[in-house]
Amino acid sequence: MSLSAFIPSVSWLKNYSKDQLKGDLSAGLTVGVMLIPQGMAYAMIAGLPPIYGLYASTLPLIIYALLGTSRQLAVGPVAMVSLLTAAGIGVLAEGGTETYIMLAITLAFLVGVIQFLLGVFRLGFLVNFLSHPVISGFTSAAALIIGLSQLKHLLGVNLDRSHHVHEILIQAVEQIGAINWTTFGIGIAGIALIMGVKKINKSIPGPLLAVLFGILAVWGMGLVDHGVKIVGTVPEGLPSFGLPDFSLATIQSLLPIALAISLVSFMESIAVAKAIQAKHKNYKVVPNQELIALGLANVGGSFFQAYPVTGGFSRTAVNDQAGAKTGMASIISAILIITTLLFLTPLFYYLPKAILASVIMVAVFGLIDVKEAVHLWRADRSDFWMLVITFIATLSLGIEQGIGVGVILSLAMIIFETTRPHIAQLGKVPSTHFYRNRERFEQVEIRKDLLIVRFDAQLYFANLNVFRERIDEWMATKGPDLDALIINAESINTLDSSALHLLEDLLEDLKARNCKLLFTGVKGPVRDALVKGHLVEKIGADNFFMSVQEAVDAHDERKTTEGAGNEYQEFTLQTNV
């Protein structure tokens, strides 16, 4: 196996060109400038001092750029993971304290280890257990919680930390008389500036312009004296090396939220990575390698004071639009953040927290997906209600509980769908050899002496009752006229031992009714299972056919020659196909 399979950056580094550097330089600087205010804002969501958002935007970006398979994915702090971090650690320690910070750093380590192991053992498929409607409902609700959690900074009032929307709104209404209108005005101006610039050109770093506006306004007009809260002193220098807290008690307390963040952050990352890769045909996104890259980015970052990171929607879109060709764009973004940490942090002293709140609100409210809810209402009501239930659960119960409800809903839907698969009674399309579902094609011909059934799923212990109940129901409708049951097995991929027992019982019941059991379109794995279960001997090798029409013809031939004692034309069973 080539080195590029383990270190994907080798494939683009060995052929790196000046044209690629031009695009990467433009994109790297653009995203880096965008990441400075976003990183600081998202750290505040996580309950951390703003500087930790910049720490999380250095080493993790470089590690992912070297090990990730996406060449445009912009890794770093994101709103969703930041809120999950706050939700998980907020019950264990007071926000902003040394204990809280250490827990956040340890959380990054645990998230990284989980993602790395999932990638190594090729378990990326586990995220498929979270359906799109569930993720959409959860994301929309979390976006509301994230956005409204910034009301205290936007309004300049004191609100207790909460992950429940109704509690935040009640507190805000109670504090309406204490609003700092200067702070509110700066925040609204920041929102208007970011949204206005976004409409003009998405590649222009609106959040940075809002930061510059806020700093100049507070510094130039002395707004600190008017009660406008600012970031204050931002520590200079690079993050220092340190070990996370490896104590068993800490790991046990953080493990549930670490698992949730591992899966949710990977889903967010792989979704945007695949969406962007669809525009570029010169590489392929490999989910398990993405898990390894994100995992090592989080593990490496945890040793340099970073909290959990993942790929972000908005920055990745900007990265692609600005011309990113390879992971070098992310490395350039990290270099810009490092330069800021070394030389530019004093410039953020007068940055108003209301501006950071405006950056967060604009970013997260864009995640509220009303269009998806409308689409599902028209296309699939069951998925619509899954979205609504997850949305309401997340708003009313909290972020972690909302994820739990979403996972349970997804698993419940999987179980429901597999235990109640589609099963159809077939009839012949007139003047053809084709057989179709009689419920969908009214013109098909139905014979009283034949029951032709197609089962569209694997046949195993969880759906056997549905299979047998429908067949018994249809057999009862046919009554004494029924001569043969033909099972079209084209859509059956596997049989388990319980299914073999059921077929054996069905065969015995049919014999008691003097009916034949015939199979058509049996696949190789299903044939193998029937042979190993000795059912081929009991059913008879001459009762297996390639098509429904062959089975029907053989049945008719036997009826016409039955008096002469002839049997069906023998069909040689090939168990090795």
Coordinates of C-alpha atoms in Angstrom, one line a residue, residues 293-558:
A293 CA -7.4 12.7 10.4
L294 CA -10.0 14.5 12.5
G295 CA -9.1 12.2 15.4
L296 CA -5.4 12.9 15.3
A297 CA -6.1 16.6 14.8
N298 CA -8.1 16.6 18.1
V299 CA -5.6 14.5 19.9
G300 CA -2.7 16.7 18.7
G301 CA -4.6 19.9 19.6
S302 CA -5.4 18.6 23.1
F303 CA -1.6 18.7 23.9
F304 CA -1.6 22.4 23.0
Q305 CA -4.7 23.7 24.8
A306 CA -7.2 23.2 22.0
Y307 CA -10.8 22.1 22.6
P308 CA -12.7 19.9 20.1
V309 CA -12.7 20.9 16.4
T310 CA -14.2 19.7 13.2
G311 CA -14.9 20.8 9.6
G312 CA -17.2 23.8 9.3
F313 CA -19.8 24.6 6.7
S314 CA -19.4 28.3 6.2
R315 CA -15.6 28.4 6.3
T316 CA -15.3 25.4 3.9
A317 CA -17.6 27.1 1.4
V318 CA -15.5 30.3 1.6
N319 CA -12.3 28.3 1.3
D320 CA -13.6 26.7 -1.9
Q321 CA -14.9 29.9 -3.3
A322 CA -11.7 31.7 -2.6
G323 CA -9.8 29.2 -4.7
A324 CA -8.4 26.5 -2.4
K325 CA -6.7 23.7 -4.3
T326 CA -5.1 21.6 -1.6
G327 CA -4.6 21.3 2.1
M328 CA -1.9 24.0 1.9
A329 CA -4.7 26.6 2.2
S330 CA -5.4 25.3 5.8
I331 CA -1.7 25.4 6.6
I332 CA -1.6 29.0 5.5
S333 CA -4.7 29.8 7.6
A334 CA -2.9 28.2 10.6
I335 CA 0.2 30.3 10.0
L336 CA -1.9 33.5 10.0
I337 CA -3.5 32.5 13.3
I338 CA 0.0 31.8 14.8
T339 CA 1.2 35.2 13.6
T340 CA -1.9 36.8 15.2
L341 CA -1.1 35.0 18.5
L342 CA 2.5 36.1 18.4
F343 CA 2.0 39.8 17.4
L344 CA -1.6 40.9 17.0
T345 CA -3.5 39.9 20.2
P346 CA -3.3 43.5 21.8
L347 CA -5.4 44.8 18.9
F348 CA -8.4 42.8 20.2
Y349 CA -8.4 44.5 23.6
Y350 CA -11.4 46.8 22.7
L351 CA -13.3 44.1 20.8
P352 CA -16.9 44.3 22.2
K353 CA -18.5 41.0 23.1
A354 CA -21.7 42.1 21.3
I355 CA -19.8 41.9 18.0
L356 CA -18.7 38.3 18.8
A357 CA -22.4 37.6 19.6
S358 CA -23.4 39.0 16.2
V359 CA -20.9 36.8 14.5
I360 CA -22.3 33.7 16.3
M361 CA -25.9 34.6 15.6
V362 CA -25.5 35.2 11.9
A363 CA -23.5 31.9 11.6
V364 CA -25.9 29.7 13.5
F365 CA -29.3 31.0 12.4
G366 CA -28.2 30.1 8.9
L367 CA -28.3 26.4 10.1
I368 CA -32.1 26.6 10.7
D369 CA -33.4 24.5 7.9
V370 CA -37.1 25.5 7.3
K371 CA -37.0 24.4 3.7
E372 CA -36.2 20.8 4.7
A373 CA -39.2 20.7 7.0
V374 CA -41.5 22.0 4.2
H375 CA -40.0 19.5 1.8
L376 CA -40.5 16.5 4.1
W377 CA -44.1 17.6 4.9
R378 CA -44.8 17.2 1.1
A379 CA -42.5 14.2 0.4
D380 CA -42.4 12.0 3.5
R381 CA -44.6 12.6 6.6
S382 CA -42.9 10.0 8.8
D383 CA -39.5 11.7 8.2
F384 CA -41.2 15.1 8.9
W385 CA -42.4 14.0 12.3
M386 CA -39.0 12.6 13.1
L387 CA -37.6 16.0 12.4
V388 CA -40.2 17.8 14.5
I389 CA -39.9 15.4 17.5
T390 CA -36.1 15.8 17.5
F391 CA -36.5 19.5 17.2
I392 CA -38.9 19.8 20.1
A393 CA -36.9 17.3 22.2
T394 CA -33.7 19.3 21.7
L395 CA -35.4 22.6 22.6
S396 CA -37.2 21.3 25.6
L397 CA -34.9 18.7 27.0
G398 CA -31.4 20.0 26.0
I399 CA -28.7 19.3 23.5
E400 CA -27.4 16.0 24.9
Q401 CA -30.9 14.7 25.4
G402 CA -31.9 15.9 22.0
I403 CA -29.1 13.8 20.4
G404 CA -30.3 10.8 22.5
V405 CA -33.8 11.2 21.3
G406 CA -32.6 11.5 17.7
V407 CA -30.5 8.4 17.9
I408 CA -33.4 6.4 19.4
L409 CA -35.7 7.7 16.7
S410 CA -33.3 6.7 14.0
L411 CA -32.8 3.2 15.4
A412 CA -36.5 2.8 15.9
M413 CA -37.1 3.7 12.3
I414 CA -34.5 1.3 11.1
I415 CA -36.0 -1.5 13.2
F416 CA -39.5 -0.6 12.0
E417 CA -38.6 -0.6 8.4
T418 CA -36.7 -3.9 8.6
T419 CA -39.4 -5.7 10.5
R420 CA -42.2 -4.5 8.2
P421 CA -40.6 -4.6 4.7
H422 CA -42.5 -4.4 1.4
I423 CA -44.2 -7.6 0.3
A424 CA -46.3 -7.9 -2.9
Q425 CA -48.7 -10.3 -4.5
L426 CA -47.9 -10.4 -8.2
G427 CA -50.1 -10.7 -11.3
K428 CA -49.2 -11.1 -15.0
V429 CA -49.1 -8.1 -17.2
P430 CA -51.4 -9.0 -20.1
S431 CA -49.7 -10.3 -23.3
T432 CA -46.2 -10.3 -21.6
H433 CA -44.0 -12.5 -19.4
F434 CA -43.8 -9.8 -16.7
Y435 CA -45.3 -10.0 -13.3
R436 CA -46.1 -6.9 -11.2
N437 CA -47.7 -5.8 -7.9
R438 CA -51.4 -6.2 -8.2
E439 CA -52.0 -3.2 -5.8
R440 CA -50.1 -0.9 -8.2
F441 CA -51.2 -2.4 -11.5
E442 CA -55.0 -3.0 -11.7
Q443 CA -54.9 -4.5 -15.2
V444 CA -52.7 -7.5 -14.2
E445 CA -54.1 -11.0 -14.5
I446 CA -54.7 -12.9 -11.2
R447 CA -55.2 -16.7 -11.2
K448 CA -57.1 -18.5 -8.5
D449 CA -54.9 -21.5 -8.6
L450 CA -51.6 -19.6 -8.1
L451 CA -50.3 -17.3 -5.4
I452 CA -47.2 -15.4 -6.6
V453 CA -45.4 -13.5 -3.9
R454 CA -42.4 -11.1 -4.0
F455 CA -40.6 -10.2 -0.7
D456 CA -38.4 -7.1 -1.0
A457 CA -35.9 -7.6 1.9
Q458 CA -33.6 -10.0 3.6
L459 CA -35.7 -12.8 5.3
Y460 CA -34.6 -13.1 8.9
F461 CA -36.0 -13.5 12.4
A462 CA -37.2 -9.9 12.8
N463 CA -39.6 -9.9 9.8
L464 CA -40.7 -13.6 9.6
N465 CA -44.0 -12.9 11.3
V466 CA -45.0 -10.3 8.7
F467 CA -43.9 -12.6 5.9
R468 CA -45.9 -15.6 7.1
E469 CA -49.0 -13.5 8.1
R470 CA -49.3 -12.0 4.7
I471 CA -48.9 -15.3 2.9
D472 CA -51.4 -17.0 5.2
E473 CA -53.8 -14.1 4.6
W474 CA -53.5 -14.4 0.8
M475 CA -53.7 -18.2 0.9
A476 CA -56.9 -18.0 2.9
T477 CA -58.4 -15.7 0.3
K478 CA -57.5 -18.2 -2.5
G479 CA -59.2 -21.0 -0.6
P480 CA -59.3 -24.6 -1.9
D481 CA -58.5 -23.5 -5.5
L482 CA -54.9 -22.8 -4.6
D483 CA -52.5 -25.3 -6.2
A484 CA -49.1 -23.6 -5.8
L485 CA -47.2 -20.9 -4.0
I486 CA -44.5 -19.2 -6.1
I487 CA -42.0 -17.1 -4.2
N488 CA -40.1 -14.6 -6.3
A489 CA -36.8 -14.4 -4.4
E490 CA -35.1 -11.8 -6.6
S491 CA -35.1 -9.2 -3.8
I492 CA -34.1 -11.6 -1.0
N493 CA -30.4 -11.3 -0.3
T494 CA -29.9 -13.5 2.8
L495 CA -31.7 -16.1 4.9
D496 CA -30.9 -16.8 8.6
S497 CA -31.6 -20.0 10.5
S498 CA -35.0 -18.7 11.7
A499 CA -36.0 -18.1 8.1
L500 CA -35.0 -21.7 7.1
H501 CA -37.2 -23.0 9.9
L502 CA -40.1 -20.9 8.7
L503 CA -39.7 -22.1 5.1
E504 CA -39.7 -25.7 6.3
D505 CA -42.9 -25.1 8.3
L506 CA -44.5 -23.4 5.3
L507 CA -43.5 -26.3 3.1
E508 CA -45.2 -28.8 5.5
D509 CA -48.4 -26.7 5.7
L510 CA -48.5 -26.5 1.9
K511 CA -48.1 -30.3 1.5
A512 CA -51.0 -30.7 3.9
R513 CA -53.0 -28.6 1.5
N514 CA -51.7 -30.5 -1.5
C515 CA -50.0 -27.3 -2.7
K516 CA -46.6 -27.0 -4.3
L517 CA -43.9 -24.5 -3.2
L518 CA -41.8 -23.0 -6.1
F519 CA -39.0 -20.5 -6.0
T520 CA -37.8 -18.2 -8.8
G521 CA -34.8 -15.9 -9.1
V522 CA -32.9 -17.3 -6.1
K523 CA -29.6 -15.5 -5.5
G524 CA -26.3 -17.3 -4.8
P525 CA -26.1 -16.6 -1.0
V526 CA -29.8 -17.6 -0.6
R527 CA -29.2 -20.9 -2.6
D528 CA -26.2 -21.7 -0.4
A529 CA -28.3 -21.2 2.8
L530 CA -31.1 -23.5 1.4
V531 CA -28.5 -26.2 0.5
K532 CA -26.9 -26.1 3.9
G533 CA -30.3 -26.2 5.6
H534 CA -31.2 -29.3 3.5
L535 CA -34.3 -27.5 2.2
V536 CA -33.4 -28.0 -1.5
E537 CA -33.9 -31.7 -1.0
K538 CA -37.2 -31.2 0.7
I539 CA -38.5 -28.6 -1.7
G540 CA -37.1 -30.4 -4.7
A541 CA -34.4 -29.1 -7.1
D542 CA -36.9 -29.2 -9.9
N543 CA -39.0 -26.6 -8.1
F544 CA -36.5 -23.8 -8.6
F545 CA -36.7 -21.6 -11.7
M546 CA -35.0 -18.6 -13.2
S547 CA -38.2 -16.6 -13.8
V548 CA -41.8 -16.5 -12.6
Q549 CA -43.0 -17.3 -16.1
E550 CA -40.9 -20.5 -16.2
A551 CA -42.4 -21.5 -12.9
V552 CA -46.0 -20.8 -14.1
D553 CA -45.4 -22.7 -17.4
A554 CA -44.0 -25.7 -15.4
H555 CA -47.0 -25.6 -13.1
D556 CA -49.4 -25.6 -16.1
E557 CA -47.5 -28.4 -17.9
R558 CA -47.8 -30.6 -14.8

